[in-house]
XYZ file of C-alpha atoms in Angstrom:
707
model
C -19.648 11.773 30.488
C -22.111 10.269 32.679
C -21.729 6.383 32.983
C -23.818 3.604 34.690
C -22.002 0.703 35.708
C -24.000 -2.567 36.149
C -23.460 -6.298 36.473
C -25.390 -8.309 33.885
C -27.100 -11.034 35.994
C -28.902 -13.886 34.080
C -29.752 -17.333 35.125
C -30.062 -18.848 31.562
C -29.450 -17.772 27.970
C -32.141 -16.184 26.377
C -31.618 -15.834 22.520
C -33.303 -14.487 19.443
C -34.453 -16.159 16.280
C -32.836 -14.924 13.047
C -32.863 -16.250 9.587
C -29.751 -16.983 7.476
C -30.190 -13.720 5.532
C -27.179 -12.601 3.376
C -25.665 -9.467 4.509
C -25.161 -6.502 2.165
C -21.750 -5.632 1.404
C -22.149 -1.939 0.551
C -20.723 0.997 2.263
C -22.180 4.545 2.979
C -19.669 7.591 3.454
C -22.230 9.944 4.659
C -21.830 9.050 8.340
C -20.191 11.119 11.028
C -16.593 9.569 11.581
C -14.952 10.056 14.924
C -12.136 12.563 14.524
C -9.537 10.842 16.914
C -9.222 7.068 17.603
C -7.377 8.317 20.850
C -10.535 10.278 21.667
C -12.947 7.355 21.083
C -10.737 5.234 23.250
C -11.127 7.695 25.971
C -14.623 7.848 25.551
C -14.656 3.901 25.991
C -12.557 4.132 28.973
C -9.620 2.497 27.386
C -6.180 3.496 28.865
C -3.365 2.784 26.130
C -5.949 0.497 24.282
C -3.167 -0.906 22.151
C -1.106 -2.422 25.277
C -4.345 -3.970 26.511
C -3.389 -7.527 25.601
C 0.268 -7.056 26.615
C -0.838 -5.851 30.184
C -3.197 -8.861 30.433
C -0.755 -11.380 29.292
C 1.987 -10.000 31.385
C -0.319 -10.027 34.420
C -0.807 -13.696 33.942
C 3.040 -14.346 33.431
C 3.338 -12.614 36.810
C 0.882 -14.891 38.399
C 2.615 -18.040 36.813
C 6.098 -16.735 38.095
C 4.684 -17.032 41.647
C 3.896 -20.585 41.320
C 7.214 -21.290 39.397
C 9.284 -19.578 42.197
C 7.348 -21.521 44.797
C 8.131 -24.776 42.901
C 11.832 -24.301 42.495
C 12.350 -23.115 46.077
C 10.713 -26.410 47.219
C 13.642 -28.370 45.246
C 15.674 -28.892 48.475
C 16.327 -32.626 48.131
C 17.920 -34.684 45.451
C 14.566 -36.658 45.254
C 12.683 -33.221 44.450
C 15.033 -32.098 41.701
C 14.935 -35.576 40.204
C 11.204 -35.532 40.125
C 11.194 -32.033 38.595
C 13.735 -33.087 35.967
C 11.362 -35.948 34.789
C 8.225 -33.725 34.796
C 9.783 -30.965 32.749
C 11.416 -33.229 30.308
C 8.176 -34.885 29.653
C 6.339 -31.682 29.271
C 8.986 -30.112 27.151
C 9.124 -33.145 24.707
C 5.185 -33.099 24.551
C 5.310 -29.148 23.714
C 8.014 -30.094 20.796
C 5.859 -32.895 19.336
C 7.074 -36.002 18.224
C 10.816 -36.218 16.753
C 11.287 -37.868 13.408
C 12.606 -41.579 13.330
C 16.447 -41.914 13.454
C 17.152 -42.763 9.734
C 20.565 -43.423 8.302
C 22.701 -40.242 8.252
C 24.080 -40.830 4.485
C 26.853 -38.550 5.444
C 29.694 -37.875 3.274
C 32.836 -35.514 3.333
C 32.860 -33.175 0.359
C 35.827 -31.243 1.008
C 39.016 -30.721 3.301
C 40.792 -27.459 3.990
C 43.891 -27.170 5.966
C 44.609 -24.293 8.238
C 47.582 -23.474 10.788
C 47.014 -25.688 13.683
C 43.847 -27.584 12.414
C 41.839 -28.806 9.477
C 38.249 -28.552 8.505
C 36.260 -31.216 6.718
C 33.267 -30.047 4.959
C 30.332 -32.655 5.450
C 26.796 -33.139 4.320
C 24.385 -35.308 6.264
C 20.678 -36.101 6.248
C 18.951 -35.426 9.585
C 15.855 -36.939 8.021
C 15.327 -38.616 4.647
C 16.044 -35.699 1.971
C 16.657 -33.068 4.827
C 20.474 -32.080 4.003
C 22.434 -30.529 6.677
C 25.604 -28.869 5.630
C 28.192 -28.897 8.330
C 31.826 -28.224 9.073
C 34.093 -30.341 11.370
C 37.133 -28.706 12.783
C 39.613 -31.361 13.527
C 42.961 -30.959 15.812
C 46.233 -31.619 14.432
C 46.883 -35.343 14.977
C 50.437 -34.984 15.353
C 49.850 -32.783 18.310
C 46.851 -34.390 19.790
C 46.316 -38.171 19.782
C 42.816 -39.638 18.526
C 40.261 -40.033 19.643
C 39.379 -36.443 19.995
C 36.961 -35.177 22.670
C 34.641 -32.979 20.768
C 31.877 -30.392 20.951
C 29.030 -29.549 18.763
C 28.751 -25.612 18.129
C 25.142 -24.193 17.287
C 25.049 -21.294 15.114
C 23.123 -17.987 16.132
C 20.958 -16.060 13.651
C 23.453 -14.940 11.402
C 22.174 -15.310 7.859
C 25.839 -16.600 7.071
C 25.337 -19.673 9.447
C 28.475 -21.615 9.833
C 30.576 -19.210 7.659
C 29.944 -16.361 10.388
C 33.363 -15.252 11.574
C 32.831 -15.686 15.315
C 31.363 -19.181 15.196
C 34.154 -20.229 13.173
C 36.744 -18.641 15.566
C 35.434 -20.517 18.574
C 35.605 -23.815 16.552
C 39.072 -23.171 15.363
C 40.240 -22.174 18.857
C 38.842 -25.431 20.250
C 40.569 -27.558 17.478
C 43.837 -25.810 18.190
C 43.575 -26.861 21.907
C 42.689 -30.440 20.984
C 39.062 -30.475 20.930
C 37.064 -31.315 17.598
C 34.006 -28.776 16.836
C 31.203 -29.600 14.602
C 29.109 -26.669 13.228
C 26.266 -27.012 11.176
C 23.820 -24.663 9.227
C 20.608 -24.196 10.985
C 17.436 -24.291 8.861
C 17.105 -20.793 6.959
C 20.761 -19.895 7.449
C 23.841 -20.463 5.479
C 23.193 -23.071 2.724
C 19.893 -24.082 4.154
C 17.279 -21.668 3.187
C 14.158 -23.452 3.164
C 11.175 -21.256 1.868
C 10.230 -21.710 -1.994
C 8.905 -18.739 -4.116
C 6.881 -21.225 -6.240
C 8.831 -20.509 -9.321
C 11.909 -22.508 -8.692
C 13.711 -20.211 -6.591
C 13.892 -19.423 -2.967
C 12.361 -16.485 -0.905
C 15.234 -14.118 0.202
C 13.983 -13.359 3.687
C 15.969 -12.867 7.078
C 16.716 -16.297 8.897
C 14.420 -15.298 11.575
C 11.709 -14.775 9.154
C 12.108 -18.317 7.979
C 12.098 -19.500 11.556
C 9.042 -17.803 12.343
C 7.185 -18.952 8.962
C 8.226 -22.311 9.836
C 7.058 -21.880 13.386
C 3.596 -20.806 12.160
C 3.404 -24.020 10.051
C 4.782 -26.341 12.636
C 2.444 -25.115 15.505
C -0.536 -26.255 13.701
C 0.824 -29.813 13.936
C 2.005 -29.572 17.563
C 5.581 -28.910 16.625
C 7.828 -25.923 16.890
C 10.709 -24.459 14.794
C 12.873 -25.703 17.748
C 11.657 -29.327 17.293
C 13.567 -29.390 13.927
C 16.508 -27.315 15.259
C 17.070 -29.702 18.106
C 16.706 -32.714 15.910
C 19.395 -31.418 13.702
C 21.618 -30.925 16.942
C 20.983 -34.551 18.001
C 21.817 -35.839 14.710
C 25.015 -33.804 14.638
C 25.708 -35.802 17.834
C 25.023 -39.004 16.147
C 27.359 -38.031 13.338
C 30.111 -37.528 15.904
C 29.318 -40.686 17.753
C 29.849 -42.556 14.200
C 33.482 -41.275 13.625
C 36.212 -43.349 15.013
C 38.545 -40.458 15.665
C 35.922 -38.923 18.095
C 35.689 -39.971 21.811
C 31.642 -40.138 22.047
C 31.949 -40.288 25.941
C 33.570 -36.542 25.915
C 31.181 -34.465 24.010
C 30.239 -30.802 24.872
C 27.808 -28.111 23.402
C 27.974 -24.388 22.774
C 26.496 -21.632 20.949
C 25.768 -17.988 20.889
C 22.385 -15.980 20.850
C 19.889 -18.408 18.714
C 22.886 -20.955 19.188
C 22.611 -20.397 22.809
C 18.874 -21.372 22.628
C 19.585 -24.487 20.936
C 22.431 -25.298 23.174
C 20.080 -24.728 26.179
C 17.664 -27.203 24.538
C 20.035 -29.912 23.615
C 21.846 -29.722 26.992
C 18.589 -30.313 28.639
C 17.341 -33.079 26.634
C 20.256 -34.977 25.313
C 22.331 -36.884 28.043
C 25.335 -37.323 25.660
C 26.175 -33.769 26.232
C 28.740 -33.865 29.118
C 29.603 -30.254 29.215
C 27.618 -27.208 28.190
C 28.103 -23.482 27.638
C 25.248 -21.595 26.336
C 26.244 -17.865 25.590
C 24.144 -14.673 25.447
C 20.819 -16.204 25.871
C 19.936 -17.714 29.344
C 17.959 -14.851 31.288
C 14.264 -15.265 32.474
C 10.888 -15.517 30.510
C 9.520 -14.470 33.964
C 11.626 -11.572 34.342
C 12.577 -8.387 32.175
C 12.542 -10.001 28.752
C 8.957 -10.052 27.740
C 8.773 -6.430 29.299
C 11.649 -5.142 27.124
C 12.506 -6.692 23.935
C 9.664 -9.208 24.283
C 9.326 -12.654 23.028
C 11.849 -13.534 20.342
C 11.901 -16.063 17.168
C 9.552 -18.936 17.109
C 12.022 -21.510 18.353
C 12.731 -19.538 21.524
C 9.039 -19.863 22.769
C 7.847 -23.343 23.799
C 4.132 -23.737 23.794
C 2.796 -23.456 27.529
C 6.301 -23.494 29.136
C 5.465 -20.426 31.476
C 2.167 -22.030 32.445
C 3.758 -25.327 33.216
C 6.858 -23.768 34.881
C 9.750 -24.061 32.519
C 12.128 -21.034 32.601
C 15.410 -20.584 31.419
C 17.083 -21.677 34.638
C 15.235 -25.098 34.270
C 17.390 -25.805 31.141
C 20.371 -26.004 33.561
C 18.307 -27.700 36.254
C 17.126 -30.457 33.944
C 20.864 -31.534 33.390
C 22.030 -31.144 36.949
C 24.690 -31.778 38.065
C 26.345 -32.007 34.470
C 28.919 -29.152 33.954
C 27.160 -26.058 32.607
C 28.653 -22.611 32.142
C 26.468 -19.514 31.369
C 28.441 -17.074 29.246
C 26.837 -13.582 29.898
C 27.524 -10.162 28.321
C 26.793 -7.212 30.643
C 25.387 -4.945 28.066
C 23.228 -7.784 26.231
C 19.532 -7.233 25.381
C 19.221 -10.692 27.084
C 19.289 -9.187 30.524
C 22.308 -10.173 32.486
C 20.721 -9.374 35.825
C 18.218 -12.154 34.996
C 20.969 -14.165 33.923
C 22.417 -14.109 37.391
C 18.995 -14.951 38.877
C 18.707 -18.009 36.727
C 22.303 -18.875 37.541
C 21.498 -18.758 41.429
C 18.377 -21.044 41.175
C 20.526 -23.498 39.136
C 23.547 -23.379 41.382
C 21.363 -24.036 44.355
C 20.082 -27.247 42.749
C 23.804 -28.172 41.855
C 24.667 -27.633 45.308
C 22.024 -29.896 46.738
C 23.229 -32.485 44.415
C 26.978 -32.044 45.718
C 28.270 -30.442 42.491
C 28.261 -26.771 42.979
C 31.405 -26.338 41.093
C 29.928 -27.783 37.941
C 27.730 -24.876 37.676
C 29.344 -21.752 36.492
C 28.954 -18.255 35.003
C 31.260 -15.880 33.242
C 30.360 -12.137 32.665
C 32.156 -9.752 30.218
C 31.431 -6.253 29.859
C 30.361 -6.394 26.355
C 27.165 -6.324 24.016
C 25.388 -9.155 22.550
C 27.717 -11.513 20.578
C 30.221 -14.191 20.631
C 33.002 -11.970 21.515
C 36.572 -13.117 22.093
C 36.194 -13.276 25.955
C 33.276 -15.474 25.737
C 34.639 -17.821 23.211
C 37.785 -18.170 25.177
C 35.618 -18.951 28.311
C 33.537 -21.689 26.639
C 36.458 -23.371 25.166
C 38.202 -23.191 28.547
C 35.031 -24.881 30.101
C 35.300 -27.714 27.646
C 38.954 -28.065 28.300
C 38.327 -28.270 32.099
C 35.621 -30.956 31.905
C 36.490 -32.941 28.596
C 40.328 -32.946 28.886
C 40.684 -32.525 32.526
C 42.874 -29.285 31.732
C 42.025 -26.020 33.555
C 44.085 -23.199 32.501
C 43.886 -19.827 30.866
C 43.851 -19.940 26.902
C 43.916 -17.123 24.594
C 42.779 -16.875 21.071
C 45.508 -15.877 18.792
C 45.385 -12.716 17.041
C 46.442 -14.179 13.815
C 44.019 -17.140 14.023
C 43.000 -17.810 10.408
C 39.564 -18.988 9.638
C 37.899 -20.005 6.359
C 36.490 -17.672 3.613
C 32.942 -18.027 2.695
C 33.765 -19.852 -0.407
C 36.026 -22.213 1.472
C 33.416 -23.070 3.777
C 30.568 -23.553 1.452
C 29.826 -27.291 1.224
C 27.843 -27.041 -2.150
C 28.878 -25.373 -5.311
C 25.567 -23.714 -5.653
C 25.370 -22.899 -1.868
C 21.818 -24.094 -1.492
C 20.764 -27.558 -0.101
C 17.290 -27.065 -1.941
C 18.968 -27.515 -5.231
C 20.189 -30.826 -4.406
C 17.995 -33.581 -6.313
C 15.534 -35.088 -3.874
C 15.922 -32.381 -1.273
C 13.203 -31.661 1.090
C 12.555 -28.571 3.154
C 11.039 -28.602 6.554
C 7.950 -27.193 5.097
C 7.898 -30.070 2.735
C 8.107 -32.493 5.919
C 5.179 -30.453 7.471
C 3.057 -30.944 4.223
C 3.750 -34.704 4.251
C 2.829 -34.635 8.042
C -0.382 -32.640 7.472
C -1.601 -35.150 4.949
C -0.900 -37.816 7.496
C -2.826 -35.865 10.069
C -5.909 -35.388 7.598
C -6.077 -39.135 7.154
C -5.997 -39.682 10.980
C -8.687 -37.119 11.549
C -10.968 -38.881 9.185
C -10.706 -41.927 11.487
C -10.945 -39.854 14.560
C -14.210 -38.352 13.456
C -15.876 -41.465 12.582
C -15.206 -42.822 16.032
C -16.023 -39.593 17.888
C -19.494 -38.215 18.569
C -20.249 -34.471 18.129
C -19.720 -33.901 21.927
C -16.284 -35.479 21.881
C -15.239 -33.467 18.694
C -16.442 -30.180 20.557
C -14.480 -31.183 23.543
C -11.344 -31.597 21.567
C -11.680 -28.204 20.028
C -12.247 -26.486 23.540
C -9.297 -28.230 24.931
C -6.974 -27.373 22.055
C -8.114 -23.872 21.498
C -8.700 -23.124 25.257
C -12.321 -22.315 25.098
C -14.404 -22.839 28.184
C -18.001 -23.851 28.227
C -20.518 -20.899 28.597
C -21.277 -21.568 32.176
C -17.498 -21.715 33.084
C -17.249 -18.016 31.815
C -17.651 -15.455 34.481
C -20.505 -12.963 33.933
C -19.424 -9.818 32.439
C -19.534 -6.402 33.807
C -21.376 -3.885 31.536
C -20.645 -0.064 31.349
C -23.382 2.053 29.571
C -21.984 5.218 27.862
C -23.530 8.395 26.807
C -24.985 7.768 23.351
C -25.506 11.633 22.577
C -21.768 12.324 22.763
C -20.525 13.482 19.400
C -17.548 11.080 19.399
C -19.754 7.994 18.747
C -20.849 7.336 15.250
C -24.650 7.876 14.391
C -26.686 6.858 11.405
C -30.335 8.185 10.654
C -32.875 5.450 11.525
C -30.669 3.634 13.838
C -30.626 3.980 17.675
C -27.106 3.407 18.919
C -25.951 2.645 22.320
C -22.310 2.411 22.903
C -21.204 0.065 25.698
C -18.063 -1.331 27.360
C -18.152 -4.898 28.357
C -15.479 -5.913 30.805
C -15.360 -9.737 30.156
C -12.557 -10.527 32.592
C -9.916 -8.494 34.759
C -7.718 -6.699 32.138
C -10.053 -7.170 29.190
C -12.320 -4.565 28.181
C -14.403 -4.759 24.757
C -15.924 -1.687 23.217
C -19.248 -2.360 21.499
C -22.286 -0.637 20.005
C -25.578 -2.048 20.240
C -27.728 -0.875 17.361
C -31.555 -1.216 17.267
C -34.318 0.313 14.870
C -35.657 3.574 15.782
C -39.033 2.467 14.838
C -40.874 -0.949 14.987
C -40.323 -4.246 16.995
C -37.261 -6.075 17.219
C -37.538 -9.197 15.332
C -34.172 -10.874 16.023
C -30.583 -10.358 17.065
C -27.361 -10.353 14.912
C -23.735 -9.781 16.018
C -21.175 -8.313 13.731
C -17.192 -8.804 14.527
C -14.538 -7.849 12.274
C -10.850 -8.619 12.358
C -9.871 -4.839 11.729
C -12.503 -3.641 14.266
C -15.788 -2.461 14.053
C -16.245 0.107 16.767
C -15.002 3.394 15.797
C -15.985 2.855 12.186
C -19.209 4.532 10.325
C -22.441 2.657 10.814
C -22.110 1.183 7.476
C -24.509 -0.428 5.193
C -23.838 -4.039 6.389
C -25.003 -3.172 9.750
C -27.695 -0.710 8.592
C -29.331 -3.281 6.341
C -29.506 -6.004 9.172
C -31.230 -3.173 11.436
C -33.496 -2.280 8.479
C -35.021 -5.772 8.535
C -35.892 -5.442 12.217
C -32.844 -6.975 13.763
C -30.825 -5.412 16.549
C -27.030 -5.557 16.114
C -24.259 -6.067 18.569
C -21.102 -4.773 16.903
C -17.998 -5.494 19.064
C -14.278 -5.460 19.017
C -12.970 -8.511 20.455
C -9.690 -8.445 22.121
C -6.691 -7.259 20.258
C -8.727 -5.965 17.370
C -9.897 -2.438 16.422
C -9.393 0.026 19.244
C -7.287 -2.501 21.053
C -5.226 -3.685 18.163
C -1.707 -3.712 18.824
C 0.383 -1.893 16.262
C 4.103 -1.354 15.646
C 5.093 -4.911 16.336
C 6.858 -5.806 12.944
C 9.549 -8.256 14.372
C 7.298 -11.212 13.242
C 6.895 -10.073 9.605
C 3.871 -7.782 9.609
C 2.834 -8.568 6.054
C 3.126 -12.260 6.565
C 1.923 -12.962 10.091
C -0.064 -9.790 11.287
C 0.720 -6.724 13.485
C 0.581 -8.483 17.186
C 3.157 -11.251 16.892
C 5.119 -10.487 20.204
C 1.643 -10.261 22.063
C 0.731 -13.707 20.399
C 3.733 -15.199 21.652
C 3.109 -14.064 25.018
C 0.014 -15.865 24.912
C 1.764 -18.947 23.250
C 4.166 -19.005 26.283
C 1.142 -19.287 28.536
C -0.475 -21.994 26.476
C -3.184 -19.724 25.284
C -4.578 -19.148 21.807
C -5.739 -16.048 20.398
C -8.684 -17.789 18.516
C -9.843 -19.424 21.643
C -9.873 -16.202 23.678
C -11.531 -14.245 21.076
C -13.972 -17.107 20.610
C -14.825 -16.721 24.309
C -15.304 -12.950 23.750
C -17.889 -13.780 21.060
C -19.688 -16.295 23.544
C -19.931 -13.648 26.149
C -21.144 -10.992 23.634
C -23.485 -13.652 22.059
C -25.002 -14.224 25.543
C -25.388 -10.664 26.186
C -26.761 -9.788 22.688
C -29.355 -12.622 23.118
C -30.570 -11.342 26.555
C -31.336 -7.872 25.936
C -33.315 -6.336 23.083
C -33.870 -2.682 24.382
C -31.743 0.096 25.864
C -34.291 -0.051 28.762
C -33.851 -3.781 29.552
C -30.056 -3.019 29.461
C -30.249 -0.084 31.854
C -32.477 -2.058 34.302
C -30.397 -5.069 34.201
C -33.459 -6.997 33.024
C -33.921 -8.959 29.967
C -36.525 -9.336 27.220
C -36.820 -13.055 26.538
C -36.552 -14.091 22.855
C -37.039 -17.434 21.265
C -33.953 -18.556 19.324
C -30.353 -18.056 18.662
C -28.823 -15.131 16.946
C -26.980 -14.479 13.624
C -23.171 -14.179 13.713
C -21.423 -11.964 11.032
C -17.824 -12.339 10.816
C -15.293 -10.291 8.519
C -11.778 -10.831 7.795
C -9.574 -12.436 10.517
C -12.510 -12.577 12.751
C -13.701 -15.671 10.718
C -11.580 -18.090 12.784
C -12.687 -17.179 16.257
C -16.260 -16.876 14.917
C -16.363 -20.321 13.705
C -14.857 -21.586 16.936
C -17.489 -19.973 18.742
C -20.126 -21.461 16.485
C -18.756 -24.815 16.648
C -18.315 -25.063 20.480
C -21.714 -23.475 21.360
C -24.042 -23.874 18.289
C -27.044 -23.375 20.558
C -26.212 -19.707 20.608
C -26.260 -19.173 16.831
C -28.863 -19.572 14.038
C -26.422 -19.034 11.249
C -23.008 -17.623 10.448
C -22.254 -15.448 7.456
C -18.485 -15.006 6.734
C -16.751 -12.318 4.765
C -13.285 -14.029 4.020
C -12.008 -17.319 3.379
C -12.663 -20.346 5.740
C -9.392 -21.760 4.262
C -8.282 -24.907 5.964
C -4.997 -24.768 7.813
C -3.703 -27.477 5.800
C -4.179 -25.334 2.799
C -2.144 -22.552 4.557
C 0.755 -25.215 4.823
C 0.518 -26.033 1.278
C 2.557 -22.852 0.049
C 5.553 -21.221 1.669
C 4.326 -17.828 0.624
C 0.970 -18.124 2.578
C -0.246 -15.221 4.678
C -0.684 -16.914 7.932
C -1.870 -14.444 10.677
C -0.402 -15.886 13.904
C -3.634 -14.882 15.787
C -5.434 -17.311 13.820
C -3.392 -20.395 14.624
C -4.169 -23.042 17.556
C -1.214 -25.182 18.548
C -1.693 -28.908 17.700
C -5.245 -28.140 16.085
C -4.462 -30.272 13.052
C -4.129 -33.545 15.171
C -7.935 -33.037 15.797
C -9.605 -30.605 13.454
C -9.291 -28.347 10.551
C -11.047 -25.081 10.032
C -13.236 -26.403 7.342
C -14.323 -29.073 10.093
C -15.623 -26.387 12.191
C -18.645 -25.786 9.591
C -19.851 -29.339 9.722
C -19.500 -29.463 13.629
C -21.713 -26.374 13.757
C -24.339 -28.030 11.767
C -26.228 -25.149 10.646
C -26.166 -22.731 7.624
C -22.819 -20.886 7.070
C -22.799 -18.502 4.335
C -19.186 -17.664 2.872
C -18.652 -14.441 0.967
C -15.430 -12.980 -0.435
C -13.731 -10.510 1.844
C -13.188 -7.020 0.273
C -11.555 -4.192 2.292
C -14.909 -2.290 2.004
C -16.327 -4.749 4.275
C -14.198 -3.576 7.268
C -15.011 0.102 6.730
């Protein structure tokens, strides 16, 4: 295939005037269809196109890692470390959003079970009004150990059983038998705290991580994170310990495994009450192997923008330096142990600068992922060393007795949402969404159009047109059989490199006869390149318009497939790539909107193949028509609202459903790539239509529109 590569040079945006005519939704099946998507991708010069976004985002993570390494390497004085601690805590808290107010815990003990060497009090408290937390407090034998007891909080990993899980009970029981009280609670979505309603008076039976991710999708629109609520529950657990006269509140530790290691890492970094900490099977490196192997994990394990502003796992230790911290590592963990050691060395150096090298430790056992017996023993020994000044080997008894699931249950029905007056975290988010809507009304009345557009650009990460680098164009052989054709339409496949690592396949369609009266652009969340030239495009061309049909990044040929971890049916097929972008503080909606701005500029400055080949332009006299289908609706409206001068009208095949409405039901289909962190603090999707200020026609989206 013969290719001609040209760089498009243009000093100004020249665009075409098109009316807001309704697009036909028909479909013709008499068009040649490409035999192989792989062959078509190769024809477009796309190597492993489904991994394009992953490669692009990992390259940006690598760039951020260079900056991060330089920053931590420069922390060679106590003053530099203190400054980094202040900066990172501030950024961390900003990314989490505002915590709820500290309201009365209204705690009550609902049961007591005695076991050999310890007893368990079953407790319910409210971390927020109506947000019930089921917990278990493992207490030492007072005849053996005098009160007040030192204590530790134990954060559960992602077991569906929550606090009932055997290994988590065992670390609590071991601590209690050694004289340390241990408070463990059910995280949201686990144990007795399932959160998602099916709308019929029941609860959606999903894996705990699915609940975490669903709550994460809702939370991010309000500038929060699943971690926000989990951290707050942990802080309120500390409040509960402080409220008890039998607990020494000056001697409190924290441990947890896997997802509990995540919570431990966050809590130990942010809450100064935690004297000693021992996160297990979690601390590794987000700049290291994790994003390249198992990929980003659950919603709460990804903090918005943290890799852009330089917070890796090692920093959770650094932020609390020089307070005693032990990393509990499993050699054969999927959280890479080599990167655990790398994070340990970074933290160890900081502790050394502060004169407390001995307070930063690491224990590694030749085990797979899990709170195994050696790690349970190591974490409890660490607590004994720093909370009781007792440093000696301990061993978990082989006959250690723990509670049955029924004994551990705090509620007869086993679900907090069946308590009268109970609120779920989605309920909390719905209340906050209503407050945000009220605040937006006031803000929108005070701001002018330019200020509102500025807010959208800032939140979604959309640059002004003149700030986006000029694209590079590759013209392909239009006669190749691999490309779709249609009688009466001249088609020219092109490739547009909008930035390094991002290549957009497109087809420029023009009438075979007659003048070009205007220009339209068609974009589909499922992709348009590689499909037949359907009636929707054909009828636009028949009325004299040229059409630029394009697959924006991560759609069509470059769509990531096989990523099922983030609930494919609920959140779309590219959750892990989305979270790579999220870690970098990037939004898919914003990146795709920029793609559309680039393509609209290109479409508005060329009207014939001859003009494209020569690098010249045929000046037109107005903006272009934008047609968006399915999940392309969200980036299309972001593009239109932030650069309305490019577009005469927008036709949408799909709902412009407000994000507030998506939060209104627990069972909503919420594609992650359509979300913008913190957007509801400034705008909802429906606001984009009024900001655009020109005709927007909305039609139902049916699957045939994407054919």
